[in-house]
């Protein structure tokens, strides 16, 4: 997700879940090719593996050059965005969702990426665009792009309207049609699919993974991972078979304390007052949803805004701002109880779905593009460890099917 799944957000996600797959923001191919330095775009921590870099573009030649750059940075996978409905993306440069109208071009772009980089490649798309949204249209798109050797498609289970709806409306108004994604799974049994759109809880992820065709290998969670990140606090145990999520996911207090330690390292106190409130708020944006729907939400959001504009506190860095907010939360009895309550529910005797969770961003936010994230369960044990995936975010997260999920699906599964 643009302006969401940047490094700070991905590092915050890793405090909640070690198993999920993380995605970058969408980077335009020419931006990577012509920038003097790309570390501001492509830098990531080693703890972020598995991590996917999403590219935007419509030229096989420039996408191939960008893919070589991405590969040199050590990414685990490359995704091409064919789902962003923003007119600033789809209408200028001819990429994003408008590419669904040119499946042969997408095929050639993916062929160029595969020839340039020895990495797994995926395509993120919608069910259709404008009036081109029939099951036959979607199947023809998948069939054509698969000719380039693409084996995995992340499908946002609704179409988009390039004219008449904003990116935000395109995330809400066109109806979700999960059955259409299931139909693709049955029509293309040799391909893998991840479902995206409208999933807001681990319970929904488990339900989808437990009832869909076995080649639905993931469920993407986008906005929900950003708006309510604590929903991932139990993902590793419930979806991947881990004993527990990281210790930092034990409670909101443990989570925020660990993030303060990260901020101390990555965003140390400024020696001057040159750091503006915007930079502080950017570093703290990942924590805004920690108290989603809970006592303390107002204190958290208002506190970050107020302390970020206090020059004295701001000069000490974002960690100092967050610690002051935590003090305010401790002073309120209801917020304090929520701050320290366990985030992981006790294990039950019932069966659980095993797998990996991941957070990724694949499109611009707001007026610039759609943003999504996805959860994906861990691949089978014999798969390479590098294929581990991240969520979210937000913006999102993806959970890939593990062995137990495969069994459940056989008996009965990516934010623009």
mmCIF file of C-alpha atoms in Angstrom:
data_model
loop_
_atom_site.group_PDB
_atom_site.id
_atom_site.type_symbol
_atom_site.label_atom_id
_atom_site.label_comp_id
_atom_site.label_asym_id
_atom_site.label_seq_id
_atom_site.Cartn_x
_atom_site.Cartn_y
_atom_site.Cartn_z
ATOM 1 C CA UNK A 1 0.000 0.000 0.000
ATOM 2 C CA UNK A 2 1.357 3.366 -0.972
ATOM 3 C CA UNK A 3 2.323 5.476 2.012
ATOM 4 C CA UNK A 4 1.475 2.571 4.302
ATOM 5 C CA UNK A 5 3.681 -0.460 3.720
ATOM 6 C CA UNK A 6 6.966 1.408 3.979
ATOM 7 C CA UNK A 7 9.778 0.018 6.111
ATOM 8 C CA UNK A 8 8.500 1.289 9.485
ATOM 9 C CA UNK A 9 5.148 -0.387 8.924
ATOM 10 C CA UNK A 10 6.729 -3.651 7.859
ATOM 11 C CA UNK A 11 8.997 -3.648 10.903
ATOM 12 C CA UNK A 12 5.963 -3.022 13.097
ATOM 13 C CA UNK A 13 4.225 -5.991 11.488
ATOM 14 C CA UNK A 14 7.192 -8.180 12.356
ATOM 15 C CA UNK A 15 6.598 -7.403 16.032
ATOM 16 C CA UNK A 16 3.177 -9.020 15.630
ATOM 17 C CA UNK A 17 3.987 -11.939 13.351
ATOM 18 C CA UNK A 18 7.154 -13.575 12.110
ATOM 19 C CA UNK A 19 5.439 -15.800 9.566
ATOM 20 C CA UNK A 20 3.533 -13.417 7.358
ATOM 21 C CA UNK A 21 4.687 -12.274 3.962
ATOM 22 C CA UNK A 22 5.419 -8.575 3.600
ATOM 23 C CA UNK A 23 4.936 -6.451 0.512
ATOM 24 C CA UNK A 24 6.450 -3.126 -0.405
ATOM 25 C CA UNK A 25 4.598 -0.155 -1.706
ATOM 26 C CA UNK A 26 4.133 -0.206 -5.462
ATOM 27 C CA UNK A 27 7.223 1.176 -7.177
ATOM 28 C CA UNK A 28 7.040 2.437 -10.746
ATOM 29 C CA UNK A 29 9.672 0.836 -12.957
ATOM 30 C CA UNK A 30 11.053 4.137 -14.249
ATOM 31 C CA UNK A 31 11.392 5.466 -10.716
ATOM 32 C CA UNK A 32 13.776 2.641 -9.847
ATOM 33 C CA UNK A 33 15.652 2.854 -13.138
ATOM 34 C CA UNK A 34 16.298 6.601 -13.129
ATOM 35 C CA UNK A 35 16.795 7.306 -9.408
ATOM 36 C CA UNK A 36 20.374 8.015 -8.365
ATOM 37 C CA UNK A 37 19.741 6.079 -5.166
ATOM 38 C CA UNK A 38 17.032 3.473 -4.689
ATOM 39 C CA UNK A 39 17.739 2.595 -1.054
ATOM 40 C CA UNK A 40 14.930 4.915 0.033
ATOM 41 C CA UNK A 41 12.582 2.767 -2.023
ATOM 42 C CA UNK A 42 13.976 -0.745 -1.742
ATOM 43 C CA UNK A 43 15.748 -0.912 1.622
ATOM 44 C CA UNK A 44 14.374 -3.547 3.985
ATOM 45 C CA UNK A 45 15.453 -5.439 7.089
ATOM 46 C CA UNK A 46 16.555 -9.056 6.958
ATOM 47 C CA UNK A 47 13.790 -9.917 9.415
ATOM 48 C CA UNK A 48 11.258 -8.865 6.765
ATOM 49 C CA UNK A 49 11.747 -12.025 4.693
ATOM 50 C CA UNK A 50 9.765 -13.283 2.964
ATOM 51 C CA UNK A 51 9.164 -9.980 1.229
ATOM 52 C CA UNK A 52 7.572 -9.144 -2.128
ATOM 53 C CA UNK A 53 8.379 -6.091 -4.210
ATOM 54 C CA UNK A 54 5.450 -4.830 -6.222
ATOM 55 C CA UNK A 55 6.161 -3.066 -9.492
ATOM 56 C CA UNK A 56 4.029 -0.796 -11.623
ATOM 57 C CA UNK A 57 4.596 -0.319 -15.331
ATOM 58 C CA UNK A 58 3.554 -1.372 -18.797
ATOM 59 C CA UNK A 59 6.795 -1.694 -20.754
ATOM 60 C CA UNK A 60 8.409 -5.147 -20.926
ATOM 61 C CA UNK A 61 11.801 -3.506 -21.385
ATOM 62 C CA UNK A 62 11.672 -1.103 -18.430
ATOM 63 C CA UNK A 63 9.995 -3.645 -16.161
ATOM 64 C CA UNK A 64 12.801 -6.085 -16.970
ATOM 65 C CA UNK A 65 15.398 -3.460 -15.965
ATOM 66 C CA UNK A 66 13.517 -2.717 -12.749
ATOM 67 C CA UNK A 67 13.240 -6.438 -11.984
ATOM 68 C CA UNK A 68 17.018 -6.813 -12.198
ATOM 69 C CA UNK A 69 17.406 -3.990 -9.665
ATOM 70 C CA UNK A 70 14.843 -5.580 -7.344
ATOM 71 C CA UNK A 71 16.579 -8.949 -7.575
ATOM 72 C CA UNK A 72 19.931 -7.385 -6.679
ATOM 73 C CA UNK A 73 18.432 -6.152 -3.406
ATOM 74 C CA UNK A 74 17.529 -9.669 -2.305
ATOM 75 C CA UNK A 75 13.769 -9.702 -2.571
ATOM 76 C CA UNK A 76 11.942 -13.029 -2.541
ATOM 77 C CA UNK A 77 9.297 -12.318 -5.171
ATOM 78 C CA UNK A 78 8.156 -9.732 -7.720
ATOM 79 C CA UNK A 79 4.526 -8.796 -8.268
ATOM 80 C CA UNK A 80 3.077 -6.741 -11.123
ATOM 81 C CA UNK A 81 0.190 -4.461 -10.219
ATOM 82 C CA UNK A 82 -2.751 -4.899 -12.582
ATOM 83 C CA UNK A 83 -5.407 -3.937 -10.052
ATOM 84 C CA UNK A 84 -4.893 -0.320 -9.001
ATOM 85 C CA UNK A 85 -7.964 1.706 -10.061
ATOM 86 C CA UNK A 86 -6.561 5.203 -9.540
ATOM 87 C CA UNK A 87 -6.812 7.442 -12.591
ATOM 88 C CA UNK A 88 -3.388 8.804 -11.658
ATOM 89 C CA UNK A 89 -2.046 5.292 -12.191
ATOM 90 C CA UNK A 90 -4.370 3.675 -14.715
ATOM 91 C CA UNK A 91 -4.799 6.812 -16.822
ATOM 92 C CA UNK A 92 -1.253 8.169 -16.800
ATOM 93 C CA UNK A 93 1.344 5.664 -17.882
ATOM 94 C CA UNK A 94 -1.183 2.953 -18.750
ATOM 95 C CA UNK A 95 -0.618 0.630 -15.829
ATOM 96 C CA UNK A 96 -2.586 -0.618 -12.866
ATOM 97 C CA UNK A 97 -6.102 -1.926 -13.495
ATOM 98 C CA UNK A 98 -6.224 -0.613 -17.059
ATOM 99 C CA UNK A 99 -3.711 -3.317 -17.972
ATOM 100 C CA UNK A 100 -6.452 -5.916 -17.599
ATOM 101 C CA UNK A 101 -7.742 -4.621 -20.932
ATOM 102 C CA UNK A 102 -4.401 -5.554 -22.523
ATOM 103 C CA UNK A 103 -3.688 -9.144 -21.456
ATOM 104 C CA UNK A 104 -1.171 -9.712 -24.242
ATOM 105 C CA UNK A 105 0.861 -6.736 -23.027
ATOM 106 C CA UNK A 106 0.740 -8.054 -19.463
ATOM 107 C CA UNK A 107 1.917 -11.430 -20.755
ATOM 108 C CA UNK A 108 4.862 -9.778 -22.495
ATOM 109 C CA UNK A 109 5.677 -7.708 -19.389
ATOM 110 C CA UNK A 110 5.726 -10.816 -17.217
ATOM 111 C CA UNK A 111 7.852 -12.650 -19.748
ATOM 112 C CA UNK A 112 10.353 -9.784 -19.618
ATOM 113 C CA UNK A 113 10.419 -9.836 -15.814
ATOM 114 C CA UNK A 114 10.916 -13.603 -15.697
ATOM 115 C CA UNK A 115 13.741 -13.480 -18.212
ATOM 116 C CA UNK A 116 15.492 -10.678 -16.318
ATOM 117 C CA UNK A 117 15.209 -11.994 -12.756
ATOM 118 C CA UNK A 118 15.356 -15.502 -11.320
ATOM 119 C CA UNK A 119 12.591 -14.835 -8.802
ATOM 120 C CA UNK A 120 9.017 -16.082 -8.427
ATOM 121 C CA UNK A 121 6.583 -13.708 -10.145
ATOM 122 C CA UNK A 122 2.907 -13.035 -9.503
ATOM 123 C CA UNK A 123 0.183 -10.774 -10.890
ATOM 124 C CA UNK A 124 -2.300 -8.817 -8.767
ATOM 125 C CA UNK A 125 -5.541 -7.982 -10.566
ATOM 126 C CA UNK A 126 -9.295 -7.530 -10.249
ATOM 127 C CA UNK A 127 -12.170 -9.581 -11.650
ATOM 128 C CA UNK A 128 -12.560 -7.024 -14.387
ATOM 129 C CA UNK A 129 -12.654 -3.384 -15.432
ATOM 130 C CA UNK A 130 -15.742 -1.314 -16.224
ATOM 131 C CA UNK A 131 -18.029 -3.409 -18.474
ATOM 132 C CA UNK A 132 -15.303 -5.992 -19.073
ATOM 133 C CA UNK A 133 -16.081 -8.085 -16.034
ATOM 134 C CA UNK A 134 -17.614 -11.384 -17.106
ATOM 135 C CA UNK A 135 -16.216 -14.718 -15.895
ATOM 136 C CA UNK A 136 -15.085 -15.343 -19.444
ATOM 137 C CA UNK A 137 -13.144 -12.052 -19.507
ATOM 138 C CA UNK A 138 -11.329 -12.845 -16.264
ATOM 139 C CA UNK A 139 -10.525 -16.375 -17.389
ATOM 140 C CA UNK A 140 -9.189 -15.113 -20.715
ATOM 141 C CA UNK A 141 -6.930 -12.646 -18.890
ATOM 142 C CA UNK A 142 -5.548 -15.363 -16.613
ATOM 143 C CA UNK A 143 -5.112 -17.802 -19.484
ATOM 144 C CA UNK A 144 -3.201 -15.280 -21.606
ATOM 145 C CA UNK A 145 -0.913 -14.036 -18.814
ATOM 146 C CA UNK A 146 -0.175 -17.601 -17.726
ATOM 147 C CA UNK A 147 1.430 -18.150 -21.151
ATOM 148 C CA UNK A 148 4.402 -16.178 -19.781
ATOM 149 C CA UNK A 149 4.916 -18.728 -17.024
ATOM 150 C CA UNK A 150 3.001 -16.914 -14.286
ATOM 151 C CA UNK A 151 1.688 -19.562 -11.891
ATOM 152 C CA UNK A 152 0.153 -17.439 -9.124
ATOM 153 C CA UNK A 153 -2.546 -14.755 -9.365
ATOM 154 C CA UNK A 154 -3.753 -12.560 -6.497
ATOM 155 C CA UNK A 155 -7.377 -11.688 -7.258
ATOM 156 C CA UNK A 156 -9.245 -8.793 -5.676
ATOM 157 C CA UNK A 157 -12.702 -10.338 -5.783
ATOM 158 C CA UNK A 158 -14.505 -7.358 -7.269
ATOM 159 C CA UNK A 159 -14.223 -5.362 -10.456
ATOM 160 C CA UNK A 160 -13.252 -1.688 -10.608
ATOM 161 C CA UNK A 161 -14.729 1.267 -12.441
ATOM 162 C CA UNK A 162 -12.026 3.466 -13.896
ATOM 163 C CA UNK A 163 -14.512 6.244 -14.603
ATOM 164 C CA UNK A 164 -16.943 7.428 -11.969
ATOM 165 C CA UNK A 165 -15.531 5.931 -8.740
ATOM 166 C CA UNK A 166 -12.648 7.068 -6.577
ATOM 167 C CA UNK A 167 -10.013 4.556 -5.402
ATOM 168 C CA UNK A 168 -11.739 4.425 -2.008
ATOM 169 C CA UNK A 169 -15.134 3.797 -3.598
ATOM 170 C CA UNK A 170 -13.602 1.082 -5.779
ATOM 171 C CA UNK A 171 -12.621 -0.708 -2.579
ATOM 172 C CA UNK A 172 -16.196 -0.612 -1.278
ATOM 173 C CA UNK A 173 -18.905 -0.218 -3.905
ATOM 174 C CA UNK A 174 -18.397 -2.938 -6.537
ATOM 175 C CA UNK A 175 -19.775 -6.134 -4.973
ATOM 176 C CA UNK A 176 -17.445 -8.844 -3.743
ATOM 177 C CA UNK A 177 -17.769 -12.155 -5.605
ATOM 178 C CA UNK A 178 -15.678 -14.799 -3.880
ATOM 179 C CA UNK A 179 -17.401 -17.488 -5.915
ATOM 180 C CA UNK A 180 -15.770 -16.052 -9.029
ATOM 181 C CA UNK A 181 -12.315 -16.630 -7.505
ATOM 182 C CA UNK A 182 -13.294 -20.194 -6.564
ATOM 183 C CA UNK A 183 -14.469 -20.700 -10.150
ATOM 184 C CA UNK A 184 -11.025 -19.623 -11.422
ATOM 185 C CA UNK A 185 -9.432 -22.172 -9.108
ATOM 186 C CA UNK A 186 -11.545 -24.921 -10.613
ATOM 187 C CA UNK A 187 -11.019 -23.722 -14.170
ATOM 188 C CA UNK A 188 -7.228 -23.519 -13.760
ATOM 189 C CA UNK A 189 -6.290 -26.376 -11.396
ATOM 190 C CA UNK A 190 -2.588 -26.085 -12.328
ATOM 191 C CA UNK A 191 -2.410 -22.439 -11.216
ATOM 192 C CA UNK A 192 -2.466 -20.965 -7.713
ATOM 193 C CA UNK A 193 -4.675 -18.147 -6.516
ATOM 194 C CA UNK A 194 -4.910 -15.834 -3.530
ATOM 195 C CA UNK A 195 -8.230 -14.188 -2.657
ATOM 196 C CA UNK A 196 -8.296 -10.512 -1.720
ATOM 197 C CA UNK A 197 -11.018 -8.135 -0.649
ATOM 198 C CA UNK A 198 -13.302 -7.614 2.332
ATOM 199 C CA UNK A 199 -11.600 -10.026 4.757
ATOM 200 C CA UNK A 200 -11.346 -8.506 8.233
ATOM 201 C CA UNK A 201 -10.495 -11.274 10.687
ATOM 202 C CA UNK A 202 -8.542 -14.482 11.175
ATOM 203 C CA UNK A 203 -11.853 -16.304 11.562
ATOM 204 C CA UNK A 204 -12.773 -15.291 8.023
ATOM 205 C CA UNK A 205 -9.352 -16.393 6.774
ATOM 206 C CA UNK A 206 -9.794 -19.795 8.418
ATOM 207 C CA UNK A 207 -13.286 -20.148 6.991
ATOM 208 C CA UNK A 208 -12.160 -19.375 3.439
ATOM 209 C CA UNK A 209 -9.075 -21.562 3.605
ATOM 210 C CA UNK A 210 -11.148 -24.388 5.001
ATOM 211 C CA UNK A 211 -13.804 -24.409 2.285
ATOM 212 C CA UNK A 212 -12.165 -23.271 -0.973
ATOM 213 C CA UNK A 213 -10.485 -25.386 -3.662
ATOM 214 C CA UNK A 214 -6.985 -26.526 -2.670
ATOM 215 C CA UNK A 215 -5.221 -24.293 -5.194
ATOM 216 C CA UNK A 216 -6.586 -21.213 -3.430
ATOM 217 C CA UNK A 217 -3.340 -20.885 -1.495
ATOM 218 C CA UNK A 218 -3.884 -17.570 0.253
ATOM 219 C CA UNK A 219 -6.240 -14.943 1.593
ATOM 220 C CA UNK A 220 -5.205 -11.319 1.435
ATOM 221 C CA UNK A 221 -5.993 -8.877 4.202
ATOM 222 C CA UNK A 222 -5.357 -5.267 3.281
ATOM 223 C CA UNK A 223 -6.919 -2.304 4.994
ATOM 224 C CA UNK A 224 -7.894 -4.387 8.008
ATOM 225 C CA UNK A 225 -4.238 -5.077 8.770
ATOM 226 C CA UNK A 226 -3.552 -1.346 8.818
ATOM 227 C CA UNK A 227 -6.743 -0.284 10.607
ATOM 228 C CA UNK A 228 -6.609 -3.092 13.177
ATOM 229 C CA UNK A 229 -3.065 -4.546 13.236
ATOM 230 C CA UNK A 230 -3.619 -6.501 16.444
ATOM 231 C CA UNK A 231 -5.828 -8.930 14.526
ATOM 232 C CA UNK A 232 -2.506 -10.529 13.477
ATOM 233 C CA UNK A 233 -1.311 -11.047 17.043
ATOM 234 C CA UNK A 234 -2.393 -14.700 16.944
ATOM 235 C CA UNK A 235 -1.812 -15.406 13.237
ATOM 236 C CA UNK A 236 1.384 -17.433 13.613
ATOM 237 C CA UNK A 237 -0.210 -19.952 15.984
ATOM 238 C CA UNK A 238 -3.612 -20.173 14.356
ATOM 239 C CA UNK A 239 -2.518 -20.154 10.721
ATOM 240 C CA UNK A 240 1.043 -21.435 10.708
ATOM 241 C CA UNK A 241 1.141 -23.952 13.506
ATOM 242 C CA UNK A 242 3.646 -22.002 15.607
ATOM 243 C CA UNK A 243 3.510 -22.330 19.384
ATOM 244 C CA UNK A 244 2.845 -18.607 19.662
ATOM 245 C CA UNK A 245 3.385 -15.273 17.982
ATOM 246 C CA UNK A 246 6.416 -13.162 19.016
ATOM 247 C CA UNK A 247 6.665 -12.060 22.653
ATOM 248 C CA UNK A 248 6.144 -8.496 21.438
ATOM 249 C CA UNK A 249 2.624 -9.527 20.371
ATOM 250 C CA UNK A 250 1.721 -10.655 23.888
ATOM 251 C CA UNK A 251 -0.077 -7.382 24.701
ATOM 252 C CA UNK A 252 -0.437 -3.867 23.368
ATOM 253 C CA UNK A 253 2.006 -2.701 26.026
ATOM 254 C CA UNK A 254 4.616 -5.228 24.899
ATOM 255 C CA UNK A 255 3.982 -4.291 21.255
ATOM 256 C CA UNK A 256 4.352 -0.548 21.752
ATOM 257 C CA UNK A 257 7.373 -0.994 24.006
ATOM 258 C CA UNK A 258 9.109 -3.063 21.337
ATOM 259 C CA UNK A 259 8.248 -0.502 18.676
ATOM 260 C CA UNK A 260 9.719 2.251 20.864
ATOM 261 C CA UNK A 261 12.968 0.271 20.911
ATOM 262 C CA UNK A 262 12.900 0.034 17.126
ATOM 263 C CA UNK A 263 12.266 3.787 16.860
ATOM 264 C CA UNK A 264 15.197 4.491 19.175
ATOM 265 C CA UNK A 265 17.451 2.644 16.728
ATOM 266 C CA UNK A 266 16.022 3.821 13.420
ATOM 267 C CA UNK A 267 14.771 7.310 14.300
ATOM 268 C CA UNK A 268 17.001 8.601 17.119
ATOM 269 C CA UNK A 269 16.423 11.934 18.805
ATOM 270 C CA UNK A 270 17.285 14.909 16.621
ATOM 271 C CA UNK A 271 20.056 17.195 17.827
ATOM 272 C CA UNK A 272 18.014 20.127 16.570
ATOM 273 C CA UNK A 273 14.350 20.932 16.197
ATOM 274 C CA UNK A 274 14.498 20.458 12.441
ATOM 275 C CA UNK A 275 12.385 17.311 12.452
ATOM 276 C CA UNK A 276 8.838 18.326 11.595
ATOM 277 C CA UNK A 277 5.625 16.900 13.011
ATOM 278 C CA UNK A 278 4.959 15.165 9.687
ATOM 279 C CA UNK A 279 8.108 13.053 9.917
ATOM 280 C CA UNK A 280 7.282 12.065 13.506
ATOM 281 C CA UNK A 281 3.723 11.157 12.579
ATOM 282 C CA UNK A 282 4.967 9.110 9.617
ATOM 283 C CA UNK A 283 7.099 6.978 11.935
ATOM 284 C CA UNK A 284 4.109 6.535 14.268
ATOM 285 C CA UNK A 285 1.474 5.941 11.586
ATOM 286 C CA UNK A 286 1.796 2.134 11.910
ATOM 287 C CA UNK A 287 0.517 2.201 15.523
ATOM 288 C CA UNK A 288 -2.603 4.300 14.947
ATOM 289 C CA UNK A 289 -4.888 1.255 14.848
ATOM 290 C CA UNK A 290 -3.484 -0.572 17.879
ATOM 291 C CA UNK A 291 -6.548 0.319 19.969
ATOM 292 C CA UNK A 292 -9.031 -0.142 17.128
ATOM 293 C CA UNK A 293 -12.535 -0.443 18.593
ATOM 294 C CA UNK A 294 -11.142 -0.492 22.136
ATOM 295 C CA UNK A 295 -10.783 1.875 25.084
ATOM 296 C CA UNK A 296 -7.708 3.977 24.494
ATOM 297 C CA UNK A 297 -8.209 4.551 20.757
ATOM 298 C CA UNK A 298 -9.001 8.245 21.222
ATOM 299 C CA UNK A 299 -6.128 8.751 23.654
ATOM 300 C CA UNK A 300 -3.718 7.064 21.241
ATOM 301 C CA UNK A 301 -4.699 9.081 18.183
ATOM 302 C CA UNK A 302 -5.103 12.440 19.878
ATOM 303 C CA UNK A 303 -1.944 11.908 21.916
ATOM 304 C CA UNK A 304 0.213 11.192 18.850
ATOM 305 C CA UNK A 305 -1.144 14.302 17.147
ATOM 306 C CA UNK A 306 -0.671 16.547 20.179
ATOM 307 C CA UNK A 307 2.787 15.360 21.266
ATOM 308 C CA UNK A 308 4.038 15.379 17.663
ATOM 309 C CA UNK A 309 3.332 19.097 17.548
ATOM 310 C CA UNK A 310 5.104 19.773 20.862
ATOM 311 C CA UNK A 311 8.545 20.976 19.774
ATOM 312 C CA UNK A 312 10.180 19.941 23.003
ATOM 313 C CA UNK A 313 8.947 16.347 22.848
ATOM 314 C CA UNK A 314 9.270 16.141 19.077
ATOM 315 C CA UNK A 315 12.968 16.989 19.215
ATOM 316 C CA UNK A 316 13.536 13.819 21.240
ATOM 317 C CA UNK A 317 12.258 11.668 18.380
ATOM 318 C CA UNK A 318 9.151 9.558 17.686
ATOM 319 C CA UNK A 319 9.944 7.085 20.478
ATOM 320 C CA UNK A 320 9.651 9.890 23.034
ATOM 321 C CA UNK A 321 6.286 10.861 21.557
ATOM 322 C CA UNK A 322 5.012 7.290 21.778
ATOM 323 C CA UNK A 323 6.233 6.887 25.360
ATOM 324 C CA UNK A 324 4.333 10.011 26.373
ATOM 325 C CA UNK A 325 1.208 8.563 24.749
ATOM 326 C CA UNK A 326 1.738 5.325 26.693
ATOM 327 C CA UNK A 327 1.895 7.335 29.908
ATOM 328 C CA UNK A 328 -1.449 8.897 29.039
ATOM 329 C CA UNK A 329 -2.896 5.443 28.367
ATOM 330 C CA UNK A 330 -1.634 4.190 31.736
ATOM 331 C CA UNK A 331 -3.415 7.088 33.452
ATOM 332 C CA UNK A 332 -6.829 6.041 32.151
ATOM 333 C CA UNK A 333 -8.191 2.914 33.942
ATOM 334 C CA UNK A 334 -10.073 1.481 30.938
ATOM 335 C CA UNK A 335 -7.273 2.242 28.506
ATOM 336 C CA UNK A 336 -4.722 0.774 30.908
ATOM 337 C CA UNK A 337 -6.670 -2.477 31.159
ATOM 338 C CA UNK A 338 -6.782 -2.704 27.365
ATOM 339 C CA UNK A 339 -3.076 -1.818 27.135
ATOM 340 C CA UNK A 340 -2.091 -4.814 29.249
ATOM 341 C CA UNK A 341 -4.711 -7.397 28.263
ATOM 342 C CA UNK A 342 -3.471 -10.485 26.344
ATOM 343 C CA UNK A 343 -3.798 -10.251 22.575
ATOM 344 C CA UNK A 344 -3.607 -13.993 21.938
ATOM 345 C CA UNK A 345 -6.579 -16.151 22.820
ATOM 346 C CA UNK A 346 -5.935 -19.399 24.725
ATOM 347 C CA UNK A 347 -5.415 -22.480 22.517
ATOM 348 C CA UNK A 348 -8.566 -24.529 21.922
ATOM 349 C CA UNK A 349 -9.008 -28.253 21.489
ATOM 350 C CA UNK A 350 -10.433 -27.756 18.011
ATOM 351 C CA UNK A 351 -8.504 -28.057 14.783
ATOM 352 C CA UNK A 352 -6.665 -25.017 13.491
ATOM 353 C CA UNK A 353 -5.513 -23.939 10.072
ATOM 354 C CA UNK A 354 -1.743 -23.988 9.663
ATOM 355 C CA UNK A 355 0.161 -21.670 7.384
ATOM 356 C CA UNK A 356 2.056 -18.379 6.939
ATOM 357 C CA UNK A 357 0.719 -14.843 7.133
ATOM 358 C CA UNK A 358 1.916 -11.913 5.121
ATOM 359 C CA UNK A 359 1.388 -8.170 4.759
ATOM 360 C CA UNK A 360 1.857 -6.358 1.491
ATOM 361 C CA UNK A 361 1.024 -3.098 -0.260
ATOM 362 C CA UNK A 362 0.304 -3.072 -3.907
ATOM 363 C CA UNK A 363 -1.186 0.241 -4.884
ATOM 364 C CA UNK A 364 -1.326 3.912 -4.150
ATOM 365 C CA UNK A 365 -3.486 5.201 -1.349
ATOM 366 C CA UNK A 366 -6.251 7.772 -1.469
ATOM 367 C CA UNK A 367 -6.477 9.737 -4.709
ATOM 368 C CA UNK A 368 -3.287 8.201 -6.024
ATOM 369 C CA UNK A 369 -4.140 4.505 -5.935
ATOM 370 C CA UNK A 370 -5.685 1.581 -4.095
ATOM 371 C CA UNK A 371 -3.793 -0.109 -1.315
ATOM 372 C CA UNK A 372 -4.089 -3.657 -0.094
ATOM 373 C CA UNK A 373 -2.423 -6.178 2.133
ATOM 374 C CA UNK A 374 -2.660 -9.935 2.414
ATOM 375 C CA UNK A 375 -2.244 -12.905 4.740
ATOM 376 C CA UNK A 376 -0.763 -16.127 3.318
ATOM 377 C CA UNK A 377 -0.197 -19.454 5.188
ATOM 378 C CA UNK A 378 3.273 -21.061 5.123
ATOM 379 C CA UNK A 379 4.110 -23.328 2.184
ATOM 380 C CA UNK A 380 4.537 -27.057 2.845
ATOM 381 C CA UNK A 381 7.629 -27.971 4.859
ATOM 382 C CA UNK A 382 9.559 -29.105 1.804
ATOM 383 C CA UNK A 383 9.277 -25.679 0.193
ATOM 384 C CA UNK A 384 12.303 -23.340 0.421
ATOM 385 C CA UNK A 385 12.348 -21.179 3.532
ATOM 386 C CA UNK A 386 12.713 -18.083 1.353
ATOM 387 C CA UNK A 387 9.109 -18.411 0.295
ATOM 388 C CA UNK A 388 7.889 -17.329 3.728
ATOM 389 C CA UNK A 389 5.570 -14.350 3.351
ATOM 390 C CA UNK A 390 4.581 -11.217 5.262
ATOM 391 C CA UNK A 391 1.291 -9.442 5.760
ATOM 392 C CA UNK A 392 -1.101 -6.111 6.844
ATOM 393 C CA UNK A 393 -0.642 -4.350 6.136
ATOM 394 C CA UNK A 394 -1.680 -3.399 5.466
ATOM 395 C CA UNK A 395 -2.131 -2.586 3.981
ATOM 396 C CA UNK A 396 -1.687 -5.262 3.642
ATOM 397 C CA UNK A 397 -1.464 -9.240 4.594
ATOM 398 C CA UNK A 398 -1.544 -12.672 3.029
ATOM 399 C CA UNK A 399 -1.839 -16.093 4.657
ATOM 400 C CA UNK A 400 -0.710 -19.037 2.554
ATOM 401 C CA UNK A 401 -1.993 -22.524 2.945
ATOM 402 C CA UNK A 402 -0.062 -24.917 5.121
ATOM 403 C CA UNK A 403 -0.478 -28.701 5.368
ATOM 404 C CA UNK A 404 -3.486 -28.532 7.708
ATOM 405 C CA UNK A 405 -5.153 -25.924 5.505
ATOM 406 C CA UNK A 406 -4.652 -28.189 2.510
ATOM 407 C CA UNK A 407 -6.342 -31.023 4.331
ATOM 408 C CA UNK A 408 -9.279 -28.859 5.376
ATOM 409 C CA UNK A 409 -9.739 -27.486 1.881
ATOM 410 C CA UNK A 410 -9.597 -30.930 0.338
ATOM 411 C CA UNK A 411 -12.267 -32.076 2.765
ATOM 412 C CA UNK A 412 -14.621 -29.256 2.060
ATOM 413 C CA UNK A 413 -7.499 -20.162 0.292
ATOM 414 C CA UNK A 414 -4.630 -11.181 -2.621
ATOM 415 C CA UNK A 415 -6.072 -4.426 -1.153
ATOM 416 C CA UNK A 416 -6.115 -2.290 -5.601
#
